[in-house]
mmCIF file of C-alpha atoms and ligand atoms in Angstrom:
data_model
loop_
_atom_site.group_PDB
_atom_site.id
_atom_site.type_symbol
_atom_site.label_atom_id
_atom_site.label_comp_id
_atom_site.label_asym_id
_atom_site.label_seq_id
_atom_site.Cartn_x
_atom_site.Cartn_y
_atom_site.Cartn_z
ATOM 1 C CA UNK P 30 3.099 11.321 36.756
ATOM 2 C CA UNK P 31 -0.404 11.221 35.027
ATOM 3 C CA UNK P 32 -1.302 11.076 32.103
ATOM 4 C CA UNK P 33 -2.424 14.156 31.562
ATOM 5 C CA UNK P 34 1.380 15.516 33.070
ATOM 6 C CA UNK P 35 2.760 13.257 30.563
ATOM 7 C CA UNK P 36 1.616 15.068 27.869
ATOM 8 C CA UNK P 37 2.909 18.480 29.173
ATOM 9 C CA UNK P 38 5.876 18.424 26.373
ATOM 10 C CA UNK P 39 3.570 17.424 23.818
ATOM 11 C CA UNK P 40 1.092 20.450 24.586
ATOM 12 C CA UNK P 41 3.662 22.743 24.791
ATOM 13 C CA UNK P 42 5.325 22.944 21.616
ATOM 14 C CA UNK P 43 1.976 22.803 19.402
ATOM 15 C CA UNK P 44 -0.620 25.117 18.798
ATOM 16 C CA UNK P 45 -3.552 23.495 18.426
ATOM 17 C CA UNK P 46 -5.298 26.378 16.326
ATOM 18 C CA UNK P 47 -2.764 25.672 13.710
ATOM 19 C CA UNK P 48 -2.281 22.247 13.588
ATOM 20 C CA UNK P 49 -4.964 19.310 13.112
ATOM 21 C CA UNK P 50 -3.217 17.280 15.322
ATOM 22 C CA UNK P 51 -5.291 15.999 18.621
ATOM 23 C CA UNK P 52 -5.206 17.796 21.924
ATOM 24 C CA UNK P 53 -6.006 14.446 23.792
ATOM 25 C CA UNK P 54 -7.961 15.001 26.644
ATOM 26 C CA UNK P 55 -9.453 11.418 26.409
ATOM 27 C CA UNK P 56 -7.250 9.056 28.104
ATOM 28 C CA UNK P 57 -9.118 5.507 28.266
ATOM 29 C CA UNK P 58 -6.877 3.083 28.125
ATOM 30 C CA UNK P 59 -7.509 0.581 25.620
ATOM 31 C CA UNK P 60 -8.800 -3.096 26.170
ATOM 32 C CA UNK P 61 -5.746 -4.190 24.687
ATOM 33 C CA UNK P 62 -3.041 -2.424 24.363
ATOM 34 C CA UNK P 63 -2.212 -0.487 21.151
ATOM 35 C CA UNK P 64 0.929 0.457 18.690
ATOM 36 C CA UNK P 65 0.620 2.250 15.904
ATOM 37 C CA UNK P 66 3.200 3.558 12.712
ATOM 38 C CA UNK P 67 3.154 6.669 11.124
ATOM 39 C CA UNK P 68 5.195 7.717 8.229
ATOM 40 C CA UNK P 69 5.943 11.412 9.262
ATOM 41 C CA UNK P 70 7.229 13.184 5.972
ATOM 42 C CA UNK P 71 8.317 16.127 8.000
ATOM 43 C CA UNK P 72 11.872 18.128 7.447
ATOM 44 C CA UNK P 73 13.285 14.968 7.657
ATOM 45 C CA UNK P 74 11.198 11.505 6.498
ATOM 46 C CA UNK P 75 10.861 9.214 9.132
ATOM 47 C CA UNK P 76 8.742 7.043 10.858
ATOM 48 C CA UNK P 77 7.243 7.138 14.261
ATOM 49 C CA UNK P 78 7.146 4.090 16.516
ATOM 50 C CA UNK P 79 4.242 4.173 19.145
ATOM 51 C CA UNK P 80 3.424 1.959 21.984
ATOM 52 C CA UNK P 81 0.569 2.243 24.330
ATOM 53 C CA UNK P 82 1.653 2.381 28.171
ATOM 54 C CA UNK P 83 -0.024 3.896 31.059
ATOM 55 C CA UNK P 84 -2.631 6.333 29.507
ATOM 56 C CA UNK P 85 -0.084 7.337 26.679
ATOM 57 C CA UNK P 86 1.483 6.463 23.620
ATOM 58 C CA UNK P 87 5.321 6.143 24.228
ATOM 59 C CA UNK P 88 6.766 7.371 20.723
ATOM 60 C CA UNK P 89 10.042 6.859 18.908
ATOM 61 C CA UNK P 90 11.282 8.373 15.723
ATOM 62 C CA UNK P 91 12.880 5.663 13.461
ATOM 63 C CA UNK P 92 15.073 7.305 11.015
ATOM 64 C CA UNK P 93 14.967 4.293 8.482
ATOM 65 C CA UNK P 94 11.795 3.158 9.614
ATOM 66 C CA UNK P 95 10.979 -0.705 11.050
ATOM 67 C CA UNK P 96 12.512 -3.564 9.395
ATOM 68 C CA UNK P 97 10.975 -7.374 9.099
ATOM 69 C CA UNK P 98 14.461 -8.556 8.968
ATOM 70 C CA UNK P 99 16.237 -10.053 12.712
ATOM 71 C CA UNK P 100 19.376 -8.974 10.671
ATOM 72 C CA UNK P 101 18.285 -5.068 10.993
ATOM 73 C CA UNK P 102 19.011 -3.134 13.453
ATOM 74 C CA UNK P 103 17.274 0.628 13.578
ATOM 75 C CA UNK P 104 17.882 3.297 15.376
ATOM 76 C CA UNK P 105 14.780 4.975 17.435
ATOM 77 C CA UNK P 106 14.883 8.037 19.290
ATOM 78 C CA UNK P 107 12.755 8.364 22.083
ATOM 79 C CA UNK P 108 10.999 11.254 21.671
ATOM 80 C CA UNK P 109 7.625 13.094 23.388
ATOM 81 C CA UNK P 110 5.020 10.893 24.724
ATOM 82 C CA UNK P 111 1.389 11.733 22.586
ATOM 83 C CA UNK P 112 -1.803 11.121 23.523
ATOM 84 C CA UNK P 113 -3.905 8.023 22.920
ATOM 85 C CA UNK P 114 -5.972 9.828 20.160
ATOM 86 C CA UNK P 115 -2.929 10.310 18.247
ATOM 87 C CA UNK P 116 -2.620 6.846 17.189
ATOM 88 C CA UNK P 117 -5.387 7.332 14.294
ATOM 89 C CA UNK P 118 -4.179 10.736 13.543
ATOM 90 C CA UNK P 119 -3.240 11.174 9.620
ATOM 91 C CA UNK P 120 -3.221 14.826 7.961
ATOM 92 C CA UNK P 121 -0.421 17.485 7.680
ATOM 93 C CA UNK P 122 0.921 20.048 10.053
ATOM 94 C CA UNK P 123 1.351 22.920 8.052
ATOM 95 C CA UNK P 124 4.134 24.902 7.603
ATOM 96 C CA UNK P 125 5.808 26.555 10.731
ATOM 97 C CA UNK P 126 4.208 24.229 12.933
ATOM 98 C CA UNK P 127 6.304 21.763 15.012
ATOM 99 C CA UNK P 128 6.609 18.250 12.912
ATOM 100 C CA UNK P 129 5.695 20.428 10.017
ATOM 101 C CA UNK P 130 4.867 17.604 6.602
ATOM 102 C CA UNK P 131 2.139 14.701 5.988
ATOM 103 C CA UNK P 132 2.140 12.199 9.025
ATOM 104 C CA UNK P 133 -0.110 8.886 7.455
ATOM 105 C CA UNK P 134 -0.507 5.841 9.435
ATOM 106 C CA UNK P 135 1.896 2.983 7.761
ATOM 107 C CA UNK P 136 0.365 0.213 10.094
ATOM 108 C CA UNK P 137 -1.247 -0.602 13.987
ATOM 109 C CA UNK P 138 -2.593 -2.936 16.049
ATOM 110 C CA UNK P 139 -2.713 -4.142 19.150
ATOM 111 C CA UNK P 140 0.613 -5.889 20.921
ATOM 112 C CA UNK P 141 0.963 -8.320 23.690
ATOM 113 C CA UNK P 142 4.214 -7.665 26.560
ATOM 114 C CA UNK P 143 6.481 -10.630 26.167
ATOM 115 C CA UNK P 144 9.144 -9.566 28.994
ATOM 116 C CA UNK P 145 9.312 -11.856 31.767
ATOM 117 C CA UNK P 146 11.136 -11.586 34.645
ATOM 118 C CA UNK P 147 11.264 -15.150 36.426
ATOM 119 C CA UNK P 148 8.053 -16.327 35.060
ATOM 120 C CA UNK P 149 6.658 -13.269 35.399
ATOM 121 C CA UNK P 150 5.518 -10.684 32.637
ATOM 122 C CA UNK P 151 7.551 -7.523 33.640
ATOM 123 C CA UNK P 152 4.534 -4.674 33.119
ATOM 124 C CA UNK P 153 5.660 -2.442 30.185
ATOM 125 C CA UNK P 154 5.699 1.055 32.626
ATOM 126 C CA UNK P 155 8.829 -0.993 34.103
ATOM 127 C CA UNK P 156 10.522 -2.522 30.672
ATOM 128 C CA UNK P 157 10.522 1.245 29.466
ATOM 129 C CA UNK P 158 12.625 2.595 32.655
ATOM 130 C CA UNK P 159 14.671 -0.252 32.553
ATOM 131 C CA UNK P 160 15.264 0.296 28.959
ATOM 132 C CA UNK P 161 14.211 -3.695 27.411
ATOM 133 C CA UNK P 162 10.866 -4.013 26.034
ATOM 134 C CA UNK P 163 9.723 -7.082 23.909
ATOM 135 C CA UNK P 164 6.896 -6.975 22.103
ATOM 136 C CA UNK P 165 4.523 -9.490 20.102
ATOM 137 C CA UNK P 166 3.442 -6.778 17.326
ATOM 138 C CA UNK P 167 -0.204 -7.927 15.577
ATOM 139 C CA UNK P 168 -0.005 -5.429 12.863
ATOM 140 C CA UNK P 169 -0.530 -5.475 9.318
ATOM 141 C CA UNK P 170 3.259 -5.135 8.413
ATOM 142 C CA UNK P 171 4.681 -5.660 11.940
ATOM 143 C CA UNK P 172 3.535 -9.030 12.764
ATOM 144 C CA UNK P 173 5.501 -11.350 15.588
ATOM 145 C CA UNK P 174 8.284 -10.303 18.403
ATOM 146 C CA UNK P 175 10.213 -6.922 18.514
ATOM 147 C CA UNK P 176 12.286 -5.711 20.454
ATOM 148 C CA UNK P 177 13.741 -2.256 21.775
ATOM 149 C CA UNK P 178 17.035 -1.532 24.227
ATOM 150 C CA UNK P 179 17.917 1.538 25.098
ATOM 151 C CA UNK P 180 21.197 1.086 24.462
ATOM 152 C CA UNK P 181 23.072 4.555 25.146
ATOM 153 C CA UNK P 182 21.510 5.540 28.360
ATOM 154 C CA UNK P 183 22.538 9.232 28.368
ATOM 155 C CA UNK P 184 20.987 9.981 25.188
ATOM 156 C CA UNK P 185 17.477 8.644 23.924
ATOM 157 C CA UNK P 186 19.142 6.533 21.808
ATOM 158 C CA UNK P 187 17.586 2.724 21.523
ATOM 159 C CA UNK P 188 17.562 -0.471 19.311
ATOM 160 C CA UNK P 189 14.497 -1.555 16.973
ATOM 161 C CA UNK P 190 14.463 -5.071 16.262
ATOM 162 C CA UNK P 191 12.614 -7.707 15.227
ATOM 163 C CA UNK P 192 13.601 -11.029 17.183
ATOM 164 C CA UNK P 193 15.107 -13.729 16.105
ATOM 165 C CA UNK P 194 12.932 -16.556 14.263
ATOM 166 C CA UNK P 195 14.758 -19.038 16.322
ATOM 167 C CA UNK P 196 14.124 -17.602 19.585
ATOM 168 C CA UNK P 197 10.356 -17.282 18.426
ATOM 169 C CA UNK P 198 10.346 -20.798 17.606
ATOM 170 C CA UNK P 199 11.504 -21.926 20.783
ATOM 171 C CA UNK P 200 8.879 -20.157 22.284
ATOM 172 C CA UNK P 201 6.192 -21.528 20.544
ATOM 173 C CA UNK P 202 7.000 -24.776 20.780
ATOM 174 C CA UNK P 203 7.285 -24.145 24.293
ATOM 175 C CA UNK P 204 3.380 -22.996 24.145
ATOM 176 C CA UNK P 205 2.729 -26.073 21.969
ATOM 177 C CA UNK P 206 4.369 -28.303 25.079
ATOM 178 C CA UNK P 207 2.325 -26.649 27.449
ATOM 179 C CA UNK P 208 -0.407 -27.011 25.542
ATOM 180 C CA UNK P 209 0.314 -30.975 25.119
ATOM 181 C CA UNK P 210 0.614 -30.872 28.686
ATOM 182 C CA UNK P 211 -2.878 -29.532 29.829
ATOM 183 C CA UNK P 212 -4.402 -31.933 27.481
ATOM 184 C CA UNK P 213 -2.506 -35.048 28.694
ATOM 185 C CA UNK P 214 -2.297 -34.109 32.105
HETATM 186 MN MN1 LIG K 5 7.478 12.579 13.755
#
């Protein structure tokens, strides 16, 4: 699917006479790969989890928005991809409109695929089907590894989490080895 297909859903339930939001035409991928937060005070507050991937933003609606804490899980619901241009969308959908309430962006940044699949980084198209992305977030207020599992497969139900220090640990002082290595051969 392209892009531009991707986006179909998105198109269709907005009018973009009413609403501020971006039609997204533009779909340059960016040199590094982008997430972004938005606290969506709609019907319903919540807070909308985007990843870049393939020309799109992949988006997630997270009731109780992220948590810092490993101890946390959330639940995100997978929900329409939006276009790139979205991610530094802030304003409000007026009334009537779909999403209808204030959407302001709570933090973004770029991120950096972590899934590997016998040494190999598993490219985030594939960790989305397969349900099991992890993520090194470099954001303001999401900073360090995340991760998501779609965990009820007939629904678009899936985990937010942030990983577990220890497990982050292990892997940096797995970088600092390698690093020791290349110096002393
Ligand atoms: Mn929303």
């Amino acid at each position: 699917m392209t892009a531009k297909n991707k986006l179909n859903a998105y198109k269709k339930r907005r009018h973009f006479a009413k609403t501020p939001e971006p039609i997204g035409t533009k779909q340059t991928p960016s040199k590094r790969p982008i997430f972004v937060v938005q606290k969506h005070a709609a019907r319903q507050l919540h807070y909308d989890f985007r990843l870049e991937s393939d020309g799109v933003l992949k988006s997630w609606a997270i009731p109780k928005g992220p948590s810092t804490s490993p101890k946390e899980k959330r639940l995100a619901i997978m929900t329409d991809d939006h276009p790139l241009a979205y991610a530094h969308f802030e304003g409000t959908i007026p009334k009537g409109e779909y999403g209808a309430g204030t959407v302001k962006i709570w933090d973004k940044g770029t991120y950096r695929n972590l899934k590997k699949k016998n040494g190999k980084i598993v490219p985030i198209k594939q960790c989305i089907k397969n349900g099991e992305i992890e993520v090194w977030l470099n954001g303001k207020k999401l900073k360090g590894g995340y991760v998501l599992i779609h965990f009820k497969p007939e629904e678009q139900s899936w985990l937010f989490k942030k990983m577990a220090d220890e497990k982050k640990k292990k892997s940096e002082t797995k970088g600092k080895a390698y690093a020791r290595r290349a110096l002393h051969g």
